[in-house]
Amino acid sequence: MPLDFGFIVQSLPLYGRAAQLTLTISVWAVGLSLLVGFLCSMVIYYRVRGLQFIIKIYIELSRNTPSLIQLFFLYYGLTQVELKLEAEPCAVAGLTFLGGSYMAEAFRSGLEAVGKSQIESGLSIGLSDAQLVRYVIFPQAFSVSMPALEANAIFLIKETSIVSAVALPDLMFVAKDLIGMYYSTAEALTLLVLFYLMILLPVSLLLSALERKVRYGQFGN
């Protein structure tokens, strides 16, 4: 059967609001995941006693359990200890918990790719530990990690589709709601795909451009 374009036009405002929520959650989740991942990778890289073991447990737990179960645990499980998270902060926390571990592994691979000679050269000219990280280690590690960070960011944005499980009116929630009420499956799914494309395609292009700039920046413009 042909698509009902009248229904599609009527549904656009619902998808627009849902896309705004999806994008807001994505920005927070990706940003916080980068921060958590970088801090965790530094703990592992410098072998901080006590914390290193905890971080490794967190990474394995996060990467080897389903993201939906993690979200359910935060939203429903924490109520057993009198801790109630609202749906939107819970979604951001759940995605950050998931994304932080992947970002940590991406940063760690970049940090380990920095040659010892680079670090020794920095120390030989009198750089402090903080200056060594800022001017020598981090720029090179970030360049090497960029492809993995880009893939993880896109992965996290796509993972926002699970937040409908805690009754957040994101894109997936709206699509399922319209299918349930009007049985307009083809129209609802078409809009779902289009709106995810409108979010993910520009992000992918921007991150790819940033990756090229970072990777080849050392050769000039």
PDB file of C-alpha atoms in Angstrom, residues 21-23 25-27 29-30 33 62-63 65-71 90-102 151-166 168 170-173 196 199-200:
ATOM      1  CA  LEU A  21      14.792  15.088  23.240  1.00  0.00           C
ATOM      2  CA  THR A  22      16.884  12.401  21.537  1.00  0.00           C
ATOM      3  CA  LEU A  23      19.496  14.968  20.544  1.00  0.00           C
ATOM      4  CA  ILE A  25      20.157  13.088  25.657  1.00  0.00           C
ATOM      5  CA  SER A  26      22.766  12.236  23.010  1.00  0.00           C
ATOM      6  CA  VAL A  27      24.783  15.408  23.597  1.00  0.00           C
ATOM      7  CA  ALA A  29      25.622  11.165  27.058  1.00  0.00           C
ATOM      8  CA  VAL A  30      28.446  11.569  24.535  1.00  0.00           C
ATOM      9  CA  SER A  33      31.120   9.498  28.255  1.00  0.00           C
ATOM     10  CA  SER A  62      29.632  -2.185  31.362  1.00  0.00           C
ATOM     11  CA  ARG A  63      30.836  -3.835  28.157  1.00  0.00           C
ATOM     12  CA  THR A  65      25.983  -6.573  30.160  1.00  0.00           C
ATOM     13  CA  PRO A  66      23.083  -5.457  27.925  1.00  0.00           C
ATOM     14  CA  SER A  67      22.488  -1.715  27.914  1.00  0.00           C
ATOM     15  CA  LEU A  68      18.748  -2.201  28.445  1.00  0.00           C
ATOM     16  CA  ILE A  69      19.400  -4.155  31.648  1.00  0.00           C
ATOM     17  CA  GLN A  70      21.731  -1.393  32.838  1.00  0.00           C
ATOM     18  CA  LEU A  71      18.992   1.164  32.220  1.00  0.00           C
ATOM     19  CA  CYS A  90      18.430   8.102  34.291  1.00  0.00           C
ATOM     20  CA  ALA A  91      18.743   7.797  30.510  1.00  0.00           C
ATOM     21  CA  VAL A  92      21.813  10.046  30.463  1.00  0.00           C
ATOM     22  CA  ALA A  93      23.379   8.142  33.372  1.00  0.00           C
ATOM     23  CA  GLY A  94      22.687   4.778  31.744  1.00  0.00           C
ATOM     24  CA  LEU A  95      24.181   5.797  28.403  1.00  0.00           C
ATOM     25  CA  THR A  96      27.158   7.399  30.151  1.00  0.00           C
ATOM     26  CA  PHE A  97      27.758   4.208  32.114  1.00  0.00           C
ATOM     27  CA  LEU A  98      27.764   2.290  28.839  1.00  0.00           C
ATOM     28  CA  GLY A  99      29.672   4.810  26.739  1.00  0.00           C
ATOM     29  CA  GLY A 100      32.308   5.620  29.345  1.00  0.00           C
ATOM     30  CA  SER A 101      33.747   2.112  29.163  1.00  0.00           C
ATOM     31  CA  TYR A 102      33.995   2.172  25.371  1.00  0.00           C
ATOM     32  CA  ALA A 151      32.388   5.180  16.138  1.00  0.00           C
ATOM     33  CA  ASN A 152      31.525   5.127  19.847  1.00  0.00           C
ATOM     34  CA  ALA A 153      29.760   8.492  19.649  1.00  0.00           C
ATOM     35  CA  ILE A 154      27.563   7.320  16.767  1.00  0.00           C
ATOM     36  CA  PHE A 155      26.944   4.036  18.597  1.00  0.00           C
ATOM     37  CA  LEU A 156      25.763   5.934  21.685  1.00  0.00           C
ATOM     38  CA  ILE A 157      23.397   8.130  19.683  1.00  0.00           C
ATOM     39  CA  LYS A 158      21.823   5.030  18.170  1.00  0.00           C
ATOM     40  CA  GLU A 159      21.593   3.479  21.641  1.00  0.00           C
ATOM     41  CA  THR A 160      19.253   6.302  22.703  1.00  0.00           C
ATOM     42  CA  SER A 161      16.538   4.177  21.100  1.00  0.00           C
ATOM     43  CA  ILE A 162      16.389   2.157  24.338  1.00  0.00           C
ATOM     44  CA  VAL A 163      15.349   5.103  26.533  1.00  0.00           C
ATOM     45  CA  SER A 164      11.740   4.652  25.462  1.00  0.00           C
ATOM     46  CA  ALA A 165      11.785   1.716  27.888  1.00  0.00           C
ATOM     47  CA  VAL A 166      11.625   4.221  30.779  1.00  0.00           C
ATOM     48  CA  LEU A 168      10.765   8.940  27.616  1.00  0.00           C
ATOM     49  CA  ASP A 170      12.010   9.880  22.184  1.00  0.00           C
ATOM     50  CA  LEU A 171      11.878   8.907  18.510  1.00  0.00           C
ATOM     51  CA  MET A 172      11.401   5.206  19.183  1.00  0.00           C
ATOM     52  CA  PHE A 173       8.663   5.892  21.748  1.00  0.00           C
ATOM     53  CA  TYR A 196      17.563   9.255  12.841  1.00  0.00           C
ATOM     54  CA  ILE A 199      20.589  13.393  13.372  1.00  0.00           C
ATOM     55  CA  LEU A 200      23.260  10.812  12.601  1.00  0.00           C
TER      56      LEU A 200
END
